[in-house]
mmCIF file of C-alpha atoms in Angstrom:
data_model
loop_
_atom_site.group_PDB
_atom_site.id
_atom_site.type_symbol
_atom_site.label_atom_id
_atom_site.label_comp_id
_atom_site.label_asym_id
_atom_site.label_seq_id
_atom_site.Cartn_x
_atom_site.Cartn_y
_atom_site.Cartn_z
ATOM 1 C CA UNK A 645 -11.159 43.962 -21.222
ATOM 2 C CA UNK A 646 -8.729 41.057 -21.278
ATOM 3 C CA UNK A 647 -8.703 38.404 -18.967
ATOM 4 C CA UNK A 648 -4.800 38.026 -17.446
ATOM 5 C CA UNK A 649 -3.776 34.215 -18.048
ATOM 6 C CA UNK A 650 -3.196 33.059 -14.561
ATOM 7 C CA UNK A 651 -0.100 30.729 -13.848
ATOM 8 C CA UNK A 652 0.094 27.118 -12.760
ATOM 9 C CA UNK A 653 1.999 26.718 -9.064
ATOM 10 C CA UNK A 654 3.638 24.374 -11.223
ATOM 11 C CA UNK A 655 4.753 26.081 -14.111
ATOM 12 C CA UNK A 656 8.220 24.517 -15.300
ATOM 13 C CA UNK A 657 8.350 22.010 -12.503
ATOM 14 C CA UNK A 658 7.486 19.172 -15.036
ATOM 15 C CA UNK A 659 9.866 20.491 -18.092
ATOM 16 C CA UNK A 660 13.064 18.079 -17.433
ATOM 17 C CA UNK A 661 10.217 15.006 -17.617
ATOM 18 C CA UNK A 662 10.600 14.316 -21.814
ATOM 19 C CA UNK A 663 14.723 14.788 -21.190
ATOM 20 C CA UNK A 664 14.842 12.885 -17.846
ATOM 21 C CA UNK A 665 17.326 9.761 -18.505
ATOM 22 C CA UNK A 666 15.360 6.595 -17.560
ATOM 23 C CA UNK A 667 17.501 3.285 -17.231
ATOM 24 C CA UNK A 668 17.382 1.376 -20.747
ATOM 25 C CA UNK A 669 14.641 -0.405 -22.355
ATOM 26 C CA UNK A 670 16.555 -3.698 -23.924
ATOM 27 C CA UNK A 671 15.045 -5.284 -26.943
ATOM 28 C CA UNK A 672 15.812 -8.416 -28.577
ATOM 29 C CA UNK A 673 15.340 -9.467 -31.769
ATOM 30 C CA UNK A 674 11.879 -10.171 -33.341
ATOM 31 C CA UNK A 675 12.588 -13.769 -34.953
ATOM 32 C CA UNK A 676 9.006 -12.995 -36.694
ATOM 33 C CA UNK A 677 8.985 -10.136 -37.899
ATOM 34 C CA UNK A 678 6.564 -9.338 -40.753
ATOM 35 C CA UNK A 679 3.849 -11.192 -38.647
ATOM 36 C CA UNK A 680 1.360 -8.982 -36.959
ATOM 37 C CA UNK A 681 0.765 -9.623 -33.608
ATOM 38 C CA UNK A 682 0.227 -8.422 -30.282
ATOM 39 C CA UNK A 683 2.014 -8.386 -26.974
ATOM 40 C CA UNK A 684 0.474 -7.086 -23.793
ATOM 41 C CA UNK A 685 2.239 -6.260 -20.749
ATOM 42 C CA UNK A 686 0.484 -5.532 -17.484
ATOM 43 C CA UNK A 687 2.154 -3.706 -14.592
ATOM 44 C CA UNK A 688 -0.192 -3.710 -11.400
ATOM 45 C CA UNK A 689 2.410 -2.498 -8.518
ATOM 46 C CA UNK A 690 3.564 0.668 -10.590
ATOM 47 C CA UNK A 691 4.290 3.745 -7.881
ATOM 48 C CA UNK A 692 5.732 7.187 -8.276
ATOM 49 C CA UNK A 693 5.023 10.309 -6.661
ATOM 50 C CA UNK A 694 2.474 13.033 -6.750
ATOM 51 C CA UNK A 695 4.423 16.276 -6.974
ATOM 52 C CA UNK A 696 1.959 18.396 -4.669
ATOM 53 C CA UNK A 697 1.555 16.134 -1.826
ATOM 54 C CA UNK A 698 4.932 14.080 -1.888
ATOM 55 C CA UNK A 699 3.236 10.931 -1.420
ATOM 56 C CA UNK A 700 3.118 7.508 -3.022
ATOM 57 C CA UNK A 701 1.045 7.448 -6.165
ATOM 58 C CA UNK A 702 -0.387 3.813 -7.023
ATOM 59 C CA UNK A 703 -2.021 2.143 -9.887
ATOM 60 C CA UNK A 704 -1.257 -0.210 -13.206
ATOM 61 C CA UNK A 705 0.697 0.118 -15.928
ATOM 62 C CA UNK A 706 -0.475 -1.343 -19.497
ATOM 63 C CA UNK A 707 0.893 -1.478 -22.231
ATOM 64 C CA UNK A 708 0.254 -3.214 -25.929
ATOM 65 C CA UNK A 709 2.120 -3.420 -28.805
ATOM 66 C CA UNK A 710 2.499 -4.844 -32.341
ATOM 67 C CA UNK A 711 6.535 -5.258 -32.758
ATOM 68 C CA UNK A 712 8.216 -4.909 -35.931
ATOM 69 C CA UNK A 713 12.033 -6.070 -35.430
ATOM 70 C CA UNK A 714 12.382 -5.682 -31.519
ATOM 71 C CA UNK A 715 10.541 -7.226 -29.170
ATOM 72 C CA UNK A 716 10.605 -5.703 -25.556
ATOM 73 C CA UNK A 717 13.120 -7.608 -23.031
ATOM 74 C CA UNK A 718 11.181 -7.874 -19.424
ATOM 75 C CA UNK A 719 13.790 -6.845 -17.164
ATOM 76 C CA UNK A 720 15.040 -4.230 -18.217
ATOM 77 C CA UNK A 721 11.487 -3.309 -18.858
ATOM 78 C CA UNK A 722 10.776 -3.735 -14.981
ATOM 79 C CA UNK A 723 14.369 -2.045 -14.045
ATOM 80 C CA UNK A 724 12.874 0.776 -16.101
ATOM 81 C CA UNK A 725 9.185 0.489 -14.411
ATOM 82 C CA UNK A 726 11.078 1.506 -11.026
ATOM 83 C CA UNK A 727 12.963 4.240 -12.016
ATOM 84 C CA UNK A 728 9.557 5.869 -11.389
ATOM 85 C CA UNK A 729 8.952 5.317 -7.894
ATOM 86 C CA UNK A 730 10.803 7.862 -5.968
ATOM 87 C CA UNK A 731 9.757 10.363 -9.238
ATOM 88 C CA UNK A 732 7.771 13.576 -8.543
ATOM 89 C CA UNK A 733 5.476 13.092 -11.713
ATOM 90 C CA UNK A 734 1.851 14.142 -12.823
ATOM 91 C CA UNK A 735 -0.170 10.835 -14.063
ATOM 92 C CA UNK A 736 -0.094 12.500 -17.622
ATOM 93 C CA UNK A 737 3.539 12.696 -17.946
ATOM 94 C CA UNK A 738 4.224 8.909 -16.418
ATOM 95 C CA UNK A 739 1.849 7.583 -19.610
ATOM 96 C CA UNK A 740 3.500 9.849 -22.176
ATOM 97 C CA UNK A 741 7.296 9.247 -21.377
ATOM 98 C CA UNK A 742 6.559 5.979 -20.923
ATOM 99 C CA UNK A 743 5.153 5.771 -24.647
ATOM 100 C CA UNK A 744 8.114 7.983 -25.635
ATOM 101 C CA UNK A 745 10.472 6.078 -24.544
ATOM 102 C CA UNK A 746 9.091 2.698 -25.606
ATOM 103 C CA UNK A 747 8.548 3.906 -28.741
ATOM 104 C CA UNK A 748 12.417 4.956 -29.080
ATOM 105 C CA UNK A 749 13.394 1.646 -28.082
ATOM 106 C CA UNK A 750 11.753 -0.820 -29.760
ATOM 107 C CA UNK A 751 9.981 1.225 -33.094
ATOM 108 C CA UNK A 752 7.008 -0.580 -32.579
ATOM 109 C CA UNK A 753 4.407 -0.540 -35.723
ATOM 110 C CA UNK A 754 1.610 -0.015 -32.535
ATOM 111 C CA UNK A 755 1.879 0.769 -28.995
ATOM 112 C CA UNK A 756 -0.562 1.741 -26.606
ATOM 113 C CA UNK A 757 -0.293 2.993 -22.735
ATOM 114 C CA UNK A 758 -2.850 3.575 -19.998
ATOM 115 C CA UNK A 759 -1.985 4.384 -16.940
ATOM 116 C CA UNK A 760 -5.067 3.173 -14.769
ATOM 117 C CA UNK A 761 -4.573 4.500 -11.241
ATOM 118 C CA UNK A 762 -5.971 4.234 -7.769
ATOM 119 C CA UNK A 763 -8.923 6.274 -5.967
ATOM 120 C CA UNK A 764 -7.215 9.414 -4.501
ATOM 121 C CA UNK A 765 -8.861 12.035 -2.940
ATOM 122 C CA UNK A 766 -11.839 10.762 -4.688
ATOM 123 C CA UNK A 767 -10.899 11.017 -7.905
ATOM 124 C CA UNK A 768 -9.773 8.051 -10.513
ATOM 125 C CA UNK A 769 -7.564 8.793 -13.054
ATOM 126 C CA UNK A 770 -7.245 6.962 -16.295
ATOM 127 C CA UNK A 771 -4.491 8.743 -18.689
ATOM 128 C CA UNK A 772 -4.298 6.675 -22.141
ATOM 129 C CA UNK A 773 -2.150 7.339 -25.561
ATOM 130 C CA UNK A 774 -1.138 5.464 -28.960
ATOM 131 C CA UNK A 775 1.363 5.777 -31.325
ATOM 132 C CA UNK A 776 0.554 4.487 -35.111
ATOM 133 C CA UNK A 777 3.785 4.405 -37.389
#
């Protein structure tokens, strides 16, 4: 006997998330380039929505990277950062369009996001992913 796959209540409310059209991540140019190193950003205010309860989702953003000829420009960075906050989004798809899109903008050799979020409902969530080129 076969077990019948049961569906998600949200099944295909989370497709449009790796087409949705965040503002622009700006770059500049990375005056040394060919030198590894490092650049850390930390965003501790970052909010969006949870898509079941329609309330405020907090925690912090980080993010590291090793540039190779962009380097990330920090407003539109935070312009970008609060595109999120009136978003209906699961933790898991905040930390991988984030790393999607960063990665489109600025073809990093490394990047790295965690999205580190606050107690709700008991529960801590901690959603991490890296891109190697």
């Amino acid at each position: 006997m076969s077990e019948k796959k049961s569906e998600s209540s949200y099944e295909d409310k989370q497709d449009h998330i790796p087409s949705w059209k965040t503002p622009e991540i700006e770059w500049f140019a990375n005056v040394y380039a060919g030198k590894e190193y490092n650049i850390e950003f930390t965003i501790p205010e970052f909010t969006a929505v949870c898509p079941k309860t329609g309330l405020p989702d907090f925690g912090s953003i980080f993010i590291e990277y090793i540039p190779r000829e962009r380097c990330v420009e920090l407003k539109s960075l935070k312009e970008y950062m609060m595109a999120y906050r009136n978003v209906g989004i699961f933790h898991e798809n905040v930390v991988n369009k984030i790393l999607e899109d960063f990665v489109q903008a600025v073809d990093p050799i490394y990047v790295k996001v965690i999205g580190d979020y606050n107690v709700r409902g008991g529960v801590k969530t901690i959603v991490k992913r890296e891109y190697k080129a």
